[in-house]
Tab-separated table of C-alpha atoms in Angstrom:
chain	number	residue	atom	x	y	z
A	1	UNK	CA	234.279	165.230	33.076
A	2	UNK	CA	236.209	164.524	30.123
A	3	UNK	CA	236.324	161.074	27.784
A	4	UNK	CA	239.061	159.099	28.574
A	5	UNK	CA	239.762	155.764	26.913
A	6	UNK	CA	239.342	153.001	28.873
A	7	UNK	CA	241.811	150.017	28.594
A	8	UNK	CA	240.414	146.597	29.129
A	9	UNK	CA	243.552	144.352	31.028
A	10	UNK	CA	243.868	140.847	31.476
A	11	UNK	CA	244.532	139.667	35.537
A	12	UNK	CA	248.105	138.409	34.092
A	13	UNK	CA	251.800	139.602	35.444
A	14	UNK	CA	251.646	142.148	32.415
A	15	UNK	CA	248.560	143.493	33.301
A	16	UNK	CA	248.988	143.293	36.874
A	17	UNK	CA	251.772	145.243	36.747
A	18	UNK	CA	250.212	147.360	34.179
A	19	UNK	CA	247.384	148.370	36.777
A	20	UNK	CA	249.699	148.630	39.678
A	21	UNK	CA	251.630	151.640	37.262
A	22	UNK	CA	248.158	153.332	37.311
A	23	UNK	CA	247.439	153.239	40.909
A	24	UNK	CA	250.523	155.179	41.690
A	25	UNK	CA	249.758	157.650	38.976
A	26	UNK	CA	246.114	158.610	40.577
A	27	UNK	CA	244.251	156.378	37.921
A	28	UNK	CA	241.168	154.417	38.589
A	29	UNK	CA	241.322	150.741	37.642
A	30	UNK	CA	238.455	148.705	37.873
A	31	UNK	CA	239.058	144.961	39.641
A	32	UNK	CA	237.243	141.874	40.455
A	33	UNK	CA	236.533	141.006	43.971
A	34	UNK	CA	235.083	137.840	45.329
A	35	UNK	CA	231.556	140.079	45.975
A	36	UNK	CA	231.791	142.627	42.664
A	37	UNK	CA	233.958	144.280	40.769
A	38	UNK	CA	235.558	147.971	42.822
A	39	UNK	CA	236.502	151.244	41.127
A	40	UNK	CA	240.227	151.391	42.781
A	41	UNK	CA	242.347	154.235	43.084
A	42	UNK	CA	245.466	154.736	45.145
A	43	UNK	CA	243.643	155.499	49.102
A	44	UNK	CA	246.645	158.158	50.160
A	45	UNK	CA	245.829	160.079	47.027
A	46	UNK	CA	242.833	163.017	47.374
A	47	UNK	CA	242.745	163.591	43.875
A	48	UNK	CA	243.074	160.059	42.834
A	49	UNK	CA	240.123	159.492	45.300
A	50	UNK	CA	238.332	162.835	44.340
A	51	UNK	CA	238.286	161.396	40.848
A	52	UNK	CA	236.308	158.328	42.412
A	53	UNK	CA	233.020	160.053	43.298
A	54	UNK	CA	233.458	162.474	39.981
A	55	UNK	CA	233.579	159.057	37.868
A	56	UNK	CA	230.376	157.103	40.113
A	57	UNK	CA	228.818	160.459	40.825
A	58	UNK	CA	228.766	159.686	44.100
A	59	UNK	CA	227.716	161.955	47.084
A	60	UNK	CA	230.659	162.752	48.978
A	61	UNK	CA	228.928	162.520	52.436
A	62	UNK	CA	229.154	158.796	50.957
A	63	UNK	CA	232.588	157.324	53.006
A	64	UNK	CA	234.578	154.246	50.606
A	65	UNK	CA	236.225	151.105	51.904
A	66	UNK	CA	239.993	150.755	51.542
A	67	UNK	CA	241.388	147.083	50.722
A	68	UNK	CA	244.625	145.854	51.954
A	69	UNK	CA	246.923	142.500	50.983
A	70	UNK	CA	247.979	141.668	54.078
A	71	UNK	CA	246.339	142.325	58.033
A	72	UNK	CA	249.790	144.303	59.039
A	73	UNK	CA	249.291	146.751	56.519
A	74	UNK	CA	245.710	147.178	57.893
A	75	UNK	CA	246.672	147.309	61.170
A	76	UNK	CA	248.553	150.381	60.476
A	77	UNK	CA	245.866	152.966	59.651
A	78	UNK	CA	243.249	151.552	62.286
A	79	UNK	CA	242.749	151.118	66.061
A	80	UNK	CA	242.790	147.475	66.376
A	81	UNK	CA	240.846	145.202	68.735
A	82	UNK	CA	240.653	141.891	70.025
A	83	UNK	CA	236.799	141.763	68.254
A	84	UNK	CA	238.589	142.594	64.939
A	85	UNK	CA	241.063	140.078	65.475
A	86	UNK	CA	238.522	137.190	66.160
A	87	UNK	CA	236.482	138.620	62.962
A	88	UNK	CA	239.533	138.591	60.672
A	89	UNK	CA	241.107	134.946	62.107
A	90	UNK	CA	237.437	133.327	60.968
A	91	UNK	CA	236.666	135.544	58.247
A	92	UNK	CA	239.577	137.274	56.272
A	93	UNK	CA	240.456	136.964	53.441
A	94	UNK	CA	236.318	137.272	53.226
A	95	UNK	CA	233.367	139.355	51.918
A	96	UNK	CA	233.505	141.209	55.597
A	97	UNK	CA	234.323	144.971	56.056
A	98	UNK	CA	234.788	146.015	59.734
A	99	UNK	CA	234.657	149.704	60.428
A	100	UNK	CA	237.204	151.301	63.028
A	101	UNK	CA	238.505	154.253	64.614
A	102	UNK	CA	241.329	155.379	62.277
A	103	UNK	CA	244.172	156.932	63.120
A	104	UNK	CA	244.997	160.366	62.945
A	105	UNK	CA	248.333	159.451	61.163
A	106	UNK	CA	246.955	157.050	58.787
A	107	UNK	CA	247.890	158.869	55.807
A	108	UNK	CA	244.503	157.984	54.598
A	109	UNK	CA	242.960	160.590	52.511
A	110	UNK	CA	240.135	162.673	54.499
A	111	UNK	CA	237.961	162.083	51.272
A	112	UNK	CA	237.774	157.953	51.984
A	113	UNK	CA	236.331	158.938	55.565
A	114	UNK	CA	233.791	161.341	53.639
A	115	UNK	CA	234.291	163.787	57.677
A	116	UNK	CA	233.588	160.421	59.899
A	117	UNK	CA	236.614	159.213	61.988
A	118	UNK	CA	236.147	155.864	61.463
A	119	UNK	CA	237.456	153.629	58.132
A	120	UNK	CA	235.805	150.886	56.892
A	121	UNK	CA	238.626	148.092	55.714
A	122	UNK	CA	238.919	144.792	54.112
A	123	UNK	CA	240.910	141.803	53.102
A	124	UNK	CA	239.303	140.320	49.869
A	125	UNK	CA	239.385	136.470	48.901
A	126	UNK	CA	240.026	136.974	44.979
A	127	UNK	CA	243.075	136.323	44.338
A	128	UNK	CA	243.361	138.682	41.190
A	129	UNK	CA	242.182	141.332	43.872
A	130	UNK	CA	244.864	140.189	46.208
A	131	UNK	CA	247.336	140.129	43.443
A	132	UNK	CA	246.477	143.231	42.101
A	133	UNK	CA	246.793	144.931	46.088
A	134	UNK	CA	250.142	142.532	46.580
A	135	UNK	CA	251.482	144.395	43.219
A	136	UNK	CA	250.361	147.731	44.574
A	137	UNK	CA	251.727	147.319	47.815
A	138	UNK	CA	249.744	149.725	49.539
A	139	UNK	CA	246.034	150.708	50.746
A	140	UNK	CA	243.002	150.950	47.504
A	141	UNK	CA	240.100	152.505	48.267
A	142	UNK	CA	237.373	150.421	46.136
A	143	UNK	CA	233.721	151.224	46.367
A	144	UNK	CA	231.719	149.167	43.502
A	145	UNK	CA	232.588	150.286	40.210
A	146	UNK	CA	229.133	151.646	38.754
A	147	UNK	CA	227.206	154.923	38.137
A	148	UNK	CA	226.092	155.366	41.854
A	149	UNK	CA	222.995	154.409	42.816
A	150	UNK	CA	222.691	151.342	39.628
A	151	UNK	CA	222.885	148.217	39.832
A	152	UNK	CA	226.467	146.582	40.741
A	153	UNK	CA	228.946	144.976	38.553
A	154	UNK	CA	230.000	141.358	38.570
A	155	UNK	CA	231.148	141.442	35.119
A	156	UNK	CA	233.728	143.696	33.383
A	157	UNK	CA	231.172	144.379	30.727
A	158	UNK	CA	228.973	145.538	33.450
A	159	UNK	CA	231.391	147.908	34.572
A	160	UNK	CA	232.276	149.387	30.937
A	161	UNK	CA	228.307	150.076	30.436
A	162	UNK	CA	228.359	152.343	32.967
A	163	UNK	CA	232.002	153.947	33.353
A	164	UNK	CA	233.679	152.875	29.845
A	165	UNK	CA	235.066	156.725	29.114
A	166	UNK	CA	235.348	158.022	32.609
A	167	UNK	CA	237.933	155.511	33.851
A	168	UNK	CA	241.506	154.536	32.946
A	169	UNK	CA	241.343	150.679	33.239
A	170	UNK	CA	238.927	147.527	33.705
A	171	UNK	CA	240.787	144.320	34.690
A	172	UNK	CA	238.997	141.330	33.424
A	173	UNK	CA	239.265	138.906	35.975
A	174	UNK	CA	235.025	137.147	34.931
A	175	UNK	CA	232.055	136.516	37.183
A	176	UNK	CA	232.381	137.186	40.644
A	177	UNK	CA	231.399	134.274	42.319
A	178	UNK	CA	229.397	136.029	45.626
A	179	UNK	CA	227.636	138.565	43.763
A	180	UNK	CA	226.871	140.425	46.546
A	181	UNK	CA	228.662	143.359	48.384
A	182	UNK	CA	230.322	142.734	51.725
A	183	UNK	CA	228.996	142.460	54.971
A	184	UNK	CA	229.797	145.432	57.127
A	185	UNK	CA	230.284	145.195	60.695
A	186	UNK	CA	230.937	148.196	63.096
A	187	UNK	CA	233.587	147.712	65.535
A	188	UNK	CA	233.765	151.313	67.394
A	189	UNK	CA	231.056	150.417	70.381
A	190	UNK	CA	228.799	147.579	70.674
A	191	UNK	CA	229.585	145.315	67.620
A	192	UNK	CA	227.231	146.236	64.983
A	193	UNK	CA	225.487	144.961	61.503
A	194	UNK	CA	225.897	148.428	59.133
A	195	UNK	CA	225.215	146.334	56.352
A	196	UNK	CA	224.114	142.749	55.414
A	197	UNK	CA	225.714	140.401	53.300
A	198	UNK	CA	227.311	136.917	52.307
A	199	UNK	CA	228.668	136.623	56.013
A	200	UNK	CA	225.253	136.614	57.846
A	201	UNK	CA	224.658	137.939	61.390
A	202	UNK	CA	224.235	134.980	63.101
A	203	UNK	CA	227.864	133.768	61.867
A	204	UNK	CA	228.962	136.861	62.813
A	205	UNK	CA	227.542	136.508	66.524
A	206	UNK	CA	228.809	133.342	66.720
A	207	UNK	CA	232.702	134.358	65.750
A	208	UNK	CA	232.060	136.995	68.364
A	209	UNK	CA	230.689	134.774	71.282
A	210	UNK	CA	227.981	138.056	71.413
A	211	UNK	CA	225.487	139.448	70.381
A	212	UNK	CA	225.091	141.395	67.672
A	213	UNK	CA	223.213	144.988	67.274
A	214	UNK	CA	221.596	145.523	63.999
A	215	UNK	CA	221.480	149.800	62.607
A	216	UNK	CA	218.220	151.616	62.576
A	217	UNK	CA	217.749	152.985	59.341
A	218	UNK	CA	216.917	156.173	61.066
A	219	UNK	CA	220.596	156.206	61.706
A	220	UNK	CA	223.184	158.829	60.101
A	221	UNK	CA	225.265	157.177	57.522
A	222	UNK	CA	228.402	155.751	59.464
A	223	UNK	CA	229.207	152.999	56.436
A	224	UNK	CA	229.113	152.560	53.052
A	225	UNK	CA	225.789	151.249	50.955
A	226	UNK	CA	223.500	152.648	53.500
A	227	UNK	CA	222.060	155.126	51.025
A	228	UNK	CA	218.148	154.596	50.467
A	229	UNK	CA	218.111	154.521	47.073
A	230	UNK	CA	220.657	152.384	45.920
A	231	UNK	CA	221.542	149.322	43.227
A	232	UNK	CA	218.542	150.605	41.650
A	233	UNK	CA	218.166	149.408	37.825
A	234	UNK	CA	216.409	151.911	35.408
A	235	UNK	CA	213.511	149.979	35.404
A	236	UNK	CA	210.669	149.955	38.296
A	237	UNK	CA	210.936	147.741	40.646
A	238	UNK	CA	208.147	145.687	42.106
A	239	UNK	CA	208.829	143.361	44.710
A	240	UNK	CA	207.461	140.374	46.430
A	241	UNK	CA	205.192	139.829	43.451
A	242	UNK	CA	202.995	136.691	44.229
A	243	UNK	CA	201.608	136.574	40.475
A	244	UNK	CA	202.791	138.656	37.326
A	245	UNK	CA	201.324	141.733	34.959
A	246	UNK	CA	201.226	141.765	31.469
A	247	UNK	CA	204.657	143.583	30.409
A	248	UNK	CA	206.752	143.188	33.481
A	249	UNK	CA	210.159	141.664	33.162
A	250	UNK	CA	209.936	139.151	35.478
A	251	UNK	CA	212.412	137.296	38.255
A	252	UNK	CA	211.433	134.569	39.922
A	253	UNK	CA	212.642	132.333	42.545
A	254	UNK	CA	211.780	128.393	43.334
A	255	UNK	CA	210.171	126.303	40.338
A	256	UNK	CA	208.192	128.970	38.455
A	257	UNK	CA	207.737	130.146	35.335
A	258	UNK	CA	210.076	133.636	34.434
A	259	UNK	CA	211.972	135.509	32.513
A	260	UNK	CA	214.844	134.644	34.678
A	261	UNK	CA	215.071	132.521	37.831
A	262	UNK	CA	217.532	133.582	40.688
A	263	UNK	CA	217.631	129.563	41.505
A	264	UNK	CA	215.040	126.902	40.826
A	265	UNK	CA	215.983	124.877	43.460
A	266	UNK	CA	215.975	127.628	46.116
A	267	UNK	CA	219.791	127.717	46.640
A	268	UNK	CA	220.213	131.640	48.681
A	269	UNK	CA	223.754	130.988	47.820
A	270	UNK	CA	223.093	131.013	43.743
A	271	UNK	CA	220.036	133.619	44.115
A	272	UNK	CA	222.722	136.438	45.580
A	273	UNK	CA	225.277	135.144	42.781
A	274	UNK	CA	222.811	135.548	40.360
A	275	UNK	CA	220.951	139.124	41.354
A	276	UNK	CA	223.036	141.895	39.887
A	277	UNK	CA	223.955	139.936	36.477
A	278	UNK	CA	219.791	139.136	36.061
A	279	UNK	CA	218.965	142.428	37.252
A	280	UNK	CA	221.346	143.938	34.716
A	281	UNK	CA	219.962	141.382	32.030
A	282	UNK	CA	215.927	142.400	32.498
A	283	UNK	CA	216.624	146.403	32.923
A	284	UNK	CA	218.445	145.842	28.762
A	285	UNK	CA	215.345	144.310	27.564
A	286	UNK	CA	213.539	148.291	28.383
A	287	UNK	CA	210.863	146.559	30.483
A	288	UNK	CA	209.635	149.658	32.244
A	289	UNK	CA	209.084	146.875	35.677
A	290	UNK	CA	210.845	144.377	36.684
A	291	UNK	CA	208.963	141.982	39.133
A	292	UNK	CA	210.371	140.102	41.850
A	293	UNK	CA	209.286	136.903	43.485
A	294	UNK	CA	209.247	136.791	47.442
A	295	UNK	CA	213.076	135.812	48.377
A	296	UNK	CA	213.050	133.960	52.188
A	297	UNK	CA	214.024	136.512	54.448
A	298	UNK	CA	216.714	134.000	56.274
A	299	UNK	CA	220.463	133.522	56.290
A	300	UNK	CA	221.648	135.306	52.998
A	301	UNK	CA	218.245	136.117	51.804
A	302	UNK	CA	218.502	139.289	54.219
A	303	UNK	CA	221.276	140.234	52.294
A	304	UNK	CA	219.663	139.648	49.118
A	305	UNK	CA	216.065	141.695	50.387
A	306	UNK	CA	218.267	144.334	51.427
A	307	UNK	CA	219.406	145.084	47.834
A	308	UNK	CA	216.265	144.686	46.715
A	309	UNK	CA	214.727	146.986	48.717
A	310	UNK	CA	217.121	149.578	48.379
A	311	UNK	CA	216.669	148.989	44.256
A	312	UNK	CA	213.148	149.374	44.836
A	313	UNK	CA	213.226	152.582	46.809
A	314	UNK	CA	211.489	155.513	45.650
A	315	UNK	CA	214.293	157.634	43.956
């Protein structure tokens, strides 16, 4: 594709308005979201969208999630159900995606669905993502704005090392505070886990008064970030490493010594705030493997395993 330049816009009414003016000209702009930063374009748009998986070099069997502002505006391109309504009254505005039938007059590009009939949808906490959306006024479809496959952004700076040239605009809005992408939860049978995240299953089950099914990874993709290979830095990755080899970057967890620790104290909560950013951080020192302590597979630490796993997959 060819260079474009990049503009770097503060989350202010200039450069809200600013980004808003791109949308609706088939631009990507890059945004914080409470979990990371999304590559946006305008949802209704095929080329706009088209020019999402050119930019990531993303497969297109991949499908995106759209974010909305508000739940009426949502409620528009999906079937709705009384499960989505109990997930969005306890979670939304929230890092949780639910994936629905979508309807055939939607006006949802066919390239968001990558062929599935089903949408996967959102209301995000930020509020310079819900500002930006509000200023839009209408549906974004935002998968995480990085080269696919690498590790995701919760940084603009993160985003420009990896897309600064191939995209129109990077709102700066800092850190995101979850660090990890949104929980996905599939809403078109039995209610089930697609993807794990800050919203955990058991919360989810709970909301629900159910049970919860968990996908097989035998499954056919019917979500984003189910992709083996995935978040992957450039370096090795070697996981669950109970002691450490000379030349390894190294992340730890709990009171160790490390290059980096994902939280001394053993918060879950800072570990999954902290992954992408240290992950990022080791893979720029040209460490050719970065090694991982064990992370508690409980609560949020499934979350955090699954990304780890998936950065560890054989590519």
């Amino acid at each position: 594709m060819s260079q474009i330049t990049t503009r770097t816009l503060a989350p202010d009414a200039a450069g809200l308005t600013e980004a808003a003016d791109l949308l609706h000209a088939g631009a990507l702009v890059a945004f914080p979201t409470e979990t990371v930063y999304g590559l946006g374009a305008d949802a209704r748009q095929d080329h706009a969208v088209a020019r999402i998986y050119e930019a990531k070099g993303r497969p297109s069997f991949n499908p995106l999630i759209v974010h909305f502002a508000d739940l009426d505006r949502l409620r528009q391109v999906v079937d709705w159900t009384d499960a989505a309504q109990k997930i969005a009254d306890a979670f939304w505005p929230g890092p949780l995606t639910l994936v629905l039938p979508v309807k055939p007059d939607s006006g949802i590009s066919k390239l968001v669905t990558a062929g599935l009939d089903t949408l996967a949808v959102r209301m995000p906490a930020s509020e310079v993502a819900r500002s930006l959306l509000r200023r839009f006024d209408g549906p974004v479809a935002a998968p995480s704005a990085n080269r696919s496959g690498q590790i995701s952004p919760t940084r603009a700076a993160h985003v420009l090392s990896g897309l600064d040239g191939r995209i129109d605009a990077v709102m700066d809005g800092g850190p995101c505070p979850v660090g990890l992408e949104s929980t996905i939860l599939g809403l078109t049978g039995v209610p089930t886990l697609l993807r794990p995240g800050g919203i955990t299953l058991d919360q989810i089950a709970k909301a629900l008064e159910a049970p919860v099914a968990e996908r097989k990874g035998t499954e056919a993709i019917s979500a984003p970030g189910q992709i083996r290979s995935h978040y992957a830095p450039r370096a090795r990755v070697r996981l669950n490493a109970a002691e450490w080899e000379p030349g390894e970057a190294t992340l730890g967890f709990g009171p160790m010594p490390c290059d980096l620790n994902l939280s001394a104290s053993e918060d879950l909560t800072e570990a999954a705030a902290n992954l992408f950013e240290y992950l990022h951080r080791l893979d720029a020192t040209g460490a050719r493997t970065i090694a991982v302590s064990p992370i508690p597979h409980v609560g949020l630490g499934i979350a955090i395993n699954d990304r780890l796993s998936r950065a560890a997959a054989e590519r």
